[in-house]
Amino acid sequence: MSYSISNRRIRLSPQARALTREIVLTPQKMIQPLFVVEGIKSREPIPGLSGADNKGTFRDTTESVLKQIESDLKAGVKSFLLFGVPDSKSENNFKYDFTANQIASIRKQFGQDVLLSVDVCLCSYTSHGQCGILNDSLDHVVNGATVDALAKCALAYAQAGADCVAPSDMMDGRVGAIRRALDEHKLENTLLMSYSAKFHSGFYGPFRVAADSAPKGEVKLKDRATYQIDPGNPSDALRSSLRDADEGADILMVKPGLPYLDVLAQLSAEIPLPWAVYEVSGEYAAIELMAEKGLINRERAHLETWTAFARAGAQIIITYGARHAREWIKTL
Ligand code: PBG
């Protein structure tokens, strides 16, 4: 043979690898979550997320969150997902002002430099930590009343200046109800990103500390199994995502990420909308904690995970590491 077939030539130098690589990561395709907490005096670390170097994700105050966004913009991050954690909790009478005021102050300070998405759920607002309003026997989240509250919540956030509202509660019909409420109030340009394939996962631990949203108290309902998708039921994820697309969602999501790559690949091939994936707190923290123990290289593990998300079909990656992405990508 006078020529040599090689799969190695494209692997031999960093330049050749970069040139031939199919998946190119960039912070522009990433969303950085932020937590803003009412009534705290200074920012608080989140176990597993704040990083050994303290440059990770914190429970921010109304002031520190603005400084955080400023520094994230300098790091090339332009999209954020805000979680508001109000001080006072209730069973069915929620006030959205704390989060709405925060949205307005972010908008005022940063104008159109940021794309601000806001998580819409009641789990940080309820006294029992469930994602909605309970029935009288405290063993079931009532769908209709919860959807009404969520639509009001989303409307308040959009009116305060959110570019995108992101319902994560998993009630039936909330996407349609929110879309209608927005359209009726001339907010037809507000984006709606649905957590359409959100599973009942064991990987949400650090988040529930951050958002003060773990199921708690003297109620019969102890977990979220009656509204989040069963991990063994990918068809439910497909049906729920088709329905949310039908009800007017602009962006769909799979959550968590790594344990559901198969779902992401299948659903993104089937439904032609932009797909986001949420690398949730527990899966992010697993990498951080292994790296702290010296068992793996932190940057490499995060970059490899994000590459897997893009390969499986995600256009958008929601990750606590978005603010590190530009630096870490340089190490590729
Ligand atoms: C609220 C919500 C959750 C997350 C985002 N929105 C957690 C939950 O359902 O308890 C998880 C995010 C993460 O773990 O990083 N319903």
CSV table of N, CA and C in Angstrom, one decimal, residues 93-202:
chain,number,residue,atom,x,y,z
A,93,ASN,N,-50.5,31.7,50.3
A,93,ASN,CA,-50.6,33.2,50.0
A,93,ASN,C,-49.1,33.7,49.8
A,94,PHE,N,-48.7,33.8,48.6
A,94,PHE,CA,-47.3,34.1,48.3
A,94,PHE,C,-47.1,35.5,47.8
A,95,LYS,N,-46.0,36.1,48.3
A,95,LYS,CA,-45.6,37.4,47.8
A,95,LYS,C,-44.4,37.3,47.0
A,96,TYR,N,-44.5,37.8,45.8
A,96,TYR,CA,-43.3,37.6,44.9
A,96,TYR,C,-42.4,38.8,44.8
A,97,ASP,N,-42.6,39.8,45.7
A,97,ASP,CA,-41.9,41.1,45.6
A,97,ASP,C,-40.4,41.0,45.8
A,98,PHE,N,-40.0,40.1,46.7
A,98,PHE,CA,-38.5,40.1,47.0
A,98,PHE,C,-37.8,39.7,45.7
A,99,THR,N,-38.2,38.6,45.0
A,99,THR,CA,-37.6,38.2,43.8
A,99,THR,C,-37.8,39.2,42.7
A,100,ALA,N,-39.0,39.7,42.6
A,100,ALA,CA,-39.3,40.7,41.6
A,100,ALA,C,-38.4,42.0,41.7
A,101,ASN,N,-38.3,42.4,42.9
A,101,ASN,CA,-37.4,43.6,43.2
A,101,ASN,C,-36.0,43.3,42.7
A,102,GLN,N,-35.5,42.1,43.0
A,102,GLN,CA,-34.2,41.7,42.6
A,102,GLN,C,-34.0,41.7,41.1
A,103,ILE,N,-35.0,41.2,40.4
A,103,ILE,CA,-35.0,41.2,39.0
A,103,ILE,C,-34.9,42.6,38.5
A,104,ALA,N,-35.7,43.5,39.0
A,104,ALA,CA,-35.7,44.9,38.6
A,104,ALA,C,-34.3,45.6,38.8
A,105,SER,N,-33.7,45.2,40.0
A,105,SER,CA,-32.4,45.9,40.2
A,105,SER,C,-31.3,45.3,39.3
A,106,ILE,N,-31.4,44.1,39.0
A,106,ILE,CA,-30.4,43.5,38.0
A,106,ILE,C,-30.6,44.2,36.6
A,107,ARG,N,-31.9,44.3,36.2
A,107,ARG,CA,-32.2,45.0,34.9
A,107,ARG,C,-31.7,46.4,34.9
A,108,LYS,N,-31.9,47.1,36.0
A,108,LYS,CA,-31.5,48.5,36.1
A,108,LYS,C,-30.0,48.6,36.0
A,109,GLN,N,-29.3,47.8,36.7
A,109,GLN,CA,-27.8,47.9,36.6
A,109,GLN,C,-27.2,47.4,35.3
A,110,PHE,N,-27.7,46.3,34.8
A,110,PHE,CA,-27.0,45.7,33.6
A,110,PHE,C,-27.8,45.8,32.3
A,111,GLY,N,-29.0,46.4,32.3
A,111,GLY,CA,-29.7,46.6,31.1
A,111,GLY,C,-29.8,45.4,30.2
A,112,GLN,N,-29.5,45.5,28.9
A,112,GLN,CA,-29.6,44.3,28.0
A,112,GLN,C,-28.3,43.6,27.9
A,113,ASP,N,-27.3,43.8,28.8
A,113,ASP,CA,-26.1,43.1,28.8
A,113,ASP,C,-26.2,41.6,29.2
A,114,VAL,N,-27.3,41.4,30.0
A,114,VAL,CA,-27.5,40.0,30.5
A,114,VAL,C,-28.8,39.5,30.0
A,115,LEU,N,-28.9,38.2,29.8
A,115,LEU,CA,-30.2,37.5,29.5
A,115,LEU,C,-30.6,36.9,30.8
A,116,LEU,N,-31.6,37.4,31.4
A,116,LEU,CA,-32.0,37.0,32.8
A,116,LEU,C,-33.2,36.0,32.7
A,117,SER,N,-32.9,34.8,33.1
A,117,SER,CA,-34.0,33.8,33.3
A,117,SER,C,-34.3,33.7,34.8
A,118,VAL,N,-35.5,33.4,35.1
A,118,VAL,CA,-35.9,33.3,36.5
A,118,VAL,C,-36.6,32.0,36.7
A,119,ASP,N,-36.2,31.2,37.7
A,119,ASP,CA,-36.9,30.0,38.0
A,119,ASP,C,-38.2,30.3,38.6
A,120,VAL,N,-39.3,29.6,38.1
A,120,VAL,CA,-40.6,29.8,38.6
A,120,VAL,C,-41.0,28.5,39.3
A,121,CYS,N,-41.1,28.6,40.7
A,121,CYS,CA,-41.5,27.4,41.5
A,121,CYS,C,-41.9,28.0,42.8
A,122,LEU,N,-42.7,27.2,43.6
A,122,LEU,CA,-43.1,27.7,44.9
A,122,LEU,C,-42.3,27.0,46.0
A,123,CYS,N,-41.4,26.2,45.7
A,123,CYS,CA,-40.8,25.4,46.8
A,123,CYS,C,-39.9,26.2,47.8
A,124,SER,N,-39.5,27.4,47.3
A,124,SER,CA,-38.8,28.3,48.3
A,124,SER,C,-39.8,29.2,49.0
A,125,TYR,N,-41.0,29.1,48.6
A,125,TYR,CA,-42.1,30.0,49.2
A,125,TYR,C,-43.0,29.3,50.2
A,126,THR,N,-43.1,28.0,50.0
A,126,THR,CA,-44.0,27.2,50.9
A,126,THR,C,-43.3,26.9,52.2
A,127,SER,N,-44.2,26.8,53.3
A,127,SER,CA,-43.7,26.5,54.6
A,127,SER,C,-43.2,25.0,54.7
A,128,HIS,N,-43.8,24.2,53.8
A,128,HIS,CA,-43.5,22.7,53.8
A,128,HIS,C,-42.4,22.3,52.7
A,129,GLY,N,-42.0,23.3,51.9
A,129,GLY,CA,-41.0,23.0,50.9
A,129,GLY,C,-41.5,22.2,49.7
A,130,GLN,N,-42.8,21.9,49.6
A,130,GLN,CA,-43.3,21.3,48.4
A,130,GLN,C,-43.5,22.4,47.3
A,131,CYS,N,-43.5,21.9,46.0
A,131,CYS,CA,-43.5,22.9,44.9
A,131,CYS,C,-44.9,23.5,44.6
A,132,GLY,N,-45.9,23.3,45.5
A,132,GLY,CA,-47.2,23.9,45.3
A,132,GLY,C,-48.1,23.9,46.5
A,133,ILE,N,-49.4,24.1,46.3
A,133,ILE,CA,-50.3,24.2,47.3
A,133,ILE,C,-50.9,22.8,47.7
A,134,LEU,N,-51.0,22.5,49.0
A,134,LEU,CA,-51.4,21.2,49.4
A,134,LEU,C,-52.9,21.2,49.6
A,135,ASN,N,-53.5,20.0,49.5
A,135,ASN,CA,-55.0,19.8,49.8
A,135,ASN,C,-55.1,19.8,51.3
A,136,ASP,N,-56.4,19.7,51.8
A,136,ASP,CA,-56.6,19.8,53.2
A,136,ASP,C,-56.0,18.6,54.0
A,137,SER,N,-55.9,17.5,53.4
A,137,SER,CA,-55.3,16.4,54.2
A,137,SER,C,-53.8,16.4,54.1
A,138,LEU,N,-53.2,17.4,53.4
A,138,LEU,CA,-51.8,17.6,53.4
A,138,LEU,C,-51.0,16.4,52.8
A,139,ASP,N,-51.7,15.7,51.8
A,139,ASP,CA,-50.9,14.6,51.2
A,139,ASP,C,-50.9,14.7,49.7
A,140,HIS,N,-51.3,15.8,49.1
A,140,HIS,CA,-51.3,16.0,47.7
A,140,HIS,C,-51.1,17.4,47.3
A,141,VAL,N,-50.3,17.6,46.2
A,141,VAL,CA,-50.2,19.0,45.7
A,141,VAL,C,-51.4,19.2,44.7
A,142,VAL,N,-52.2,20.2,45.0
A,142,VAL,CA,-53.4,20.5,44.1
A,142,VAL,C,-52.9,21.2,42.8
A,143,ASN,N,-53.3,20.6,41.7
A,143,ASN,CA,-52.8,21.1,40.4
A,143,ASN,C,-53.3,22.5,40.1
A,144,GLY,N,-54.6,22.6,40.1
A,144,GLY,CA,-55.2,23.9,39.6
A,144,GLY,C,-54.8,25.1,40.3
A,145,ALA,N,-54.9,25.0,41.7
A,145,ALA,CA,-54.5,26.2,42.5
A,145,ALA,C,-53.1,26.5,42.4
A,146,THR,N,-52.2,25.5,42.2
A,146,THR,CA,-50.8,25.7,42.1
A,146,THR,C,-50.5,26.4,40.8
A,147,VAL,N,-51.2,25.9,39.7
A,147,VAL,CA,-50.9,26.5,38.4
A,147,VAL,C,-51.3,28.0,38.4
A,148,ASP,N,-52.5,28.3,39.0
A,148,ASP,CA,-52.9,29.7,39.1
A,148,ASP,C,-51.8,30.6,39.8
A,149,ALA,N,-51.2,30.1,40.9
A,149,ALA,CA,-50.2,30.8,41.7
A,149,ALA,C,-48.9,30.9,40.8
A,150,LEU,N,-48.6,29.9,40.1
A,150,LEU,CA,-47.4,29.9,39.3
A,150,LEU,C,-47.5,30.9,38.1
A,151,ALA,N,-48.7,31.0,37.6
A,151,ALA,CA,-48.9,32.0,36.5
A,151,ALA,C,-48.8,33.4,37.0
A,152,LYS,N,-49.3,33.7,38.2
A,152,LYS,CA,-49.1,35.0,38.8
A,152,LYS,C,-47.7,35.3,39.1
A,153,CYS,N,-47.0,34.3,39.6
A,153,CYS,CA,-45.6,34.4,39.9
A,153,CYS,C,-44.7,34.7,38.7
A,154,ALA,N,-45.0,34.0,37.6
A,154,ALA,CA,-44.3,34.2,36.3
A,154,ALA,C,-44.5,35.6,35.8
A,155,LEU,N,-45.8,36.0,35.9
A,155,LEU,CA,-46.2,37.3,35.4
A,155,LEU,C,-45.5,38.4,36.2
A,156,ALA,N,-45.4,38.2,37.5
A,156,ALA,CA,-44.7,39.2,38.4
A,156,ALA,C,-43.2,39.3,38.0
A,157,TYR,N,-42.6,38.2,37.7
A,157,TYR,CA,-41.2,38.2,37.3
A,157,TYR,C,-41.0,38.9,36.0
A,158,ALA,N,-41.9,38.5,35.0
A,158,ALA,CA,-41.8,39.1,33.7
A,158,ALA,C,-42.0,40.6,33.7
A,159,GLN,N,-43.0,41.0,34.5
A,159,GLN,CA,-43.3,42.5,34.6
A,159,GLN,C,-42.1,43.2,35.2
A,160,ALA,N,-41.4,42.5,36.1
A,160,ALA,CA,-40.2,43.1,36.8
A,160,ALA,C,-39.0,43.2,35.8
A,161,GLY,N,-39.1,42.5,34.7
A,161,GLY,CA,-38.0,42.6,33.7
A,161,GLY,C,-37.3,41.3,33.4
A,162,ALA,N,-37.8,40.2,33.8
A,162,ALA,CA,-37.2,38.9,33.4
A,162,ALA,C,-37.3,38.7,31.9
A,163,ASP,N,-36.2,38.3,31.3
A,163,ASP,CA,-36.3,38.0,29.8
A,163,ASP,C,-36.9,36.6,29.6
A,164,CYS,N,-36.8,35.8,30.6
A,164,CYS,CA,-37.2,34.4,30.4
A,164,CYS,C,-37.8,33.9,31.7
A,165,VAL,N,-38.9,33.2,31.7
A,165,VAL,CA,-39.4,32.6,32.9
A,165,VAL,C,-39.3,31.0,32.8
A,166,ALA,N,-38.9,30.4,33.8
A,166,ALA,CA,-38.6,28.9,33.7
A,166,ALA,C,-39.3,28.1,34.8
A,167,PRO,N,-40.5,27.6,34.5
A,167,PRO,CA,-41.2,26.8,35.5
A,167,PRO,C,-40.6,25.5,35.7
A,168,SER,N,-40.3,25.2,37.0
A,168,SER,CA,-39.6,23.9,37.4
A,168,SER,C,-40.5,23.0,38.3
A,169,ASP,N,-41.8,23.4,38.4
A,169,ASP,CA,-42.6,22.7,39.4
A,169,ASP,C,-43.2,21.4,39.0
A,170,MET,N,-43.3,21.2,37.6
A,170,MET,CA,-43.9,19.9,37.1
A,170,MET,C,-45.4,19.7,37.3
A,171,MET,N,-46.2,20.8,37.4
A,171,MET,CA,-47.6,20.6,37.4
A,171,MET,C,-48.1,20.5,36.0
A,172,ASP,N,-49.3,19.9,35.8
A,172,ASP,CA,-49.9,19.8,34.5
A,172,ASP,C,-50.4,21.2,34.0
A,173,GLY,N,-50.1,21.5,32.8
A,173,GLY,CA,-50.8,22.7,32.2
A,173,GLY,C,-50.2,24.1,32.6
A,174,ARG,N,-49.0,24.0,33.3
A,174,ARG,CA,-48.5,25.3,33.7
A,174,ARG,C,-47.9,26.1,32.6
A,175,VAL,N,-47.4,25.5,31.6
A,175,VAL,CA,-46.7,26.2,30.5
A,175,VAL,C,-47.8,27.0,29.8
A,176,GLY,N,-48.9,26.4,29.5
A,176,GLY,CA,-50.0,27.1,28.8
A,176,GLY,C,-50.6,28.2,29.6
A,177,ALA,N,-50.7,28.0,30.9
A,177,ALA,CA,-51.3,29.0,31.8
A,177,ALA,C,-50.3,30.2,31.8
A,178,ILE,N,-49.1,29.9,31.9
A,178,ILE,CA,-48.1,31.0,32.0
A,178,ILE,C,-48.0,31.8,30.7
A,179,ARG,N,-48.0,31.0,29.6
A,179,ARG,CA,-47.9,31.7,28.3
A,179,ARG,C,-49.1,32.6,28.1
A,180,ARG,N,-50.3,32.1,28.5
A,180,ARG,CA,-51.5,33.0,28.3
A,180,ARG,C,-51.4,34.2,29.2
A,181,ALA,N,-51.0,34.0,30.5
A,181,ALA,CA,-50.9,35.2,31.4
A,181,ALA,C,-49.9,36.2,30.8
A,182,LEU,N,-48.8,35.8,30.2
A,182,LEU,CA,-47.8,36.7,29.7
A,182,LEU,C,-48.4,37.4,28.5
A,183,ASP,N,-49.1,36.7,27.6
A,183,ASP,CA,-49.6,37.3,26.4
A,183,ASP,C,-50.7,38.3,26.7
A,184,GLU,N,-51.5,37.9,27.6
A,184,GLU,CA,-52.6,38.9,28.0
A,184,GLU,C,-52.1,40.2,28.6
A,185,HIS,N,-50.9,40.2,29.0
A,185,HIS,CA,-50.3,41.4,29.6
A,185,HIS,C,-49.2,42.0,28.7
A,186,LYS,N,-49.4,41.7,27.4
A,186,LYS,CA,-48.5,42.3,26.4
A,186,LYS,C,-47.0,41.9,26.6
A,187,LEU,N,-46.8,40.7,27.2
A,187,LEU,CA,-45.4,40.2,27.4
A,187,LEU,C,-45.2,39.1,26.4
A,188,GLU,N,-45.6,39.3,25.2
A,188,GLU,CA,-45.5,38.2,24.2
A,188,GLU,C,-44.1,37.9,23.8
A,189,ASN,N,-43.1,38.8,24.2
A,189,ASN,CA,-41.7,38.6,23.9
A,189,ASN,C,-40.9,37.9,25.0
A,190,THR,N,-41.6,37.7,26.1
A,190,THR,CA,-40.9,37.0,27.2
A,190,THR,C,-40.7,35.5,26.9
A,191,LEU,N,-39.5,35.0,27.0
A,191,LEU,CA,-39.2,33.6,26.7
A,191,LEU,C,-39.8,32.7,27.8
A,192,LEU,N,-40.1,31.5,27.4
A,192,LEU,CA,-40.5,30.5,28.4
A,192,LEU,C,-39.7,29.3,28.2
A,193,MET,N,-38.9,29.0,29.2
A,193,MET,CA,-38.0,27.8,29.2
A,193,MET,C,-38.7,26.8,30.2
A,194,SER,N,-39.1,25.7,29.6
A,194,SER,CA,-39.8,24.7,30.5
A,194,SER,C,-38.8,23.6,31.0
A,195,TYR,N,-38.8,23.3,32.3
A,195,TYR,CA,-38.1,22.2,32.8
A,195,TYR,C,-39.1,21.0,32.4
A,196,SER,N,-39.1,20.6,31.1
A,196,SER,CA,-40.1,19.7,30.6
A,196,SER,C,-39.8,18.3,31.0
A,197,ALA,N,-38.5,17.9,31.1
A,197,ALA,CA,-38.2,16.5,31.4
A,197,ALA,C,-37.4,16.5,32.7
A,198,LYS,N,-38.1,16.9,33.8
A,198,LYS,CA,-37.4,17.0,35.1
A,198,LYS,C,-37.8,15.7,35.9
A,199,PHE,N,-36.7,15.0,36.3
A,199,PHE,CA,-36.9,13.7,36.9
A,199,PHE,C,-36.9,13.8,38.5
A,200,HIS,N,-37.5,12.8,39.1
A,200,HIS,CA,-37.5,12.8,40.6
A,200,HIS,C,-36.2,12.2,41.0
A,201,SER,N,-35.2,13.1,41.2
A,201,SER,CA,-33.8,12.7,41.3
A,201,SER,C,-33.3,12.8,42.7
A,202,GLY,N,-32.3,12.0,43.0
A,202,GLY,CA,-31.6,12.1,44.3
A,202,GLY,C,-30.4,13.0,44.2
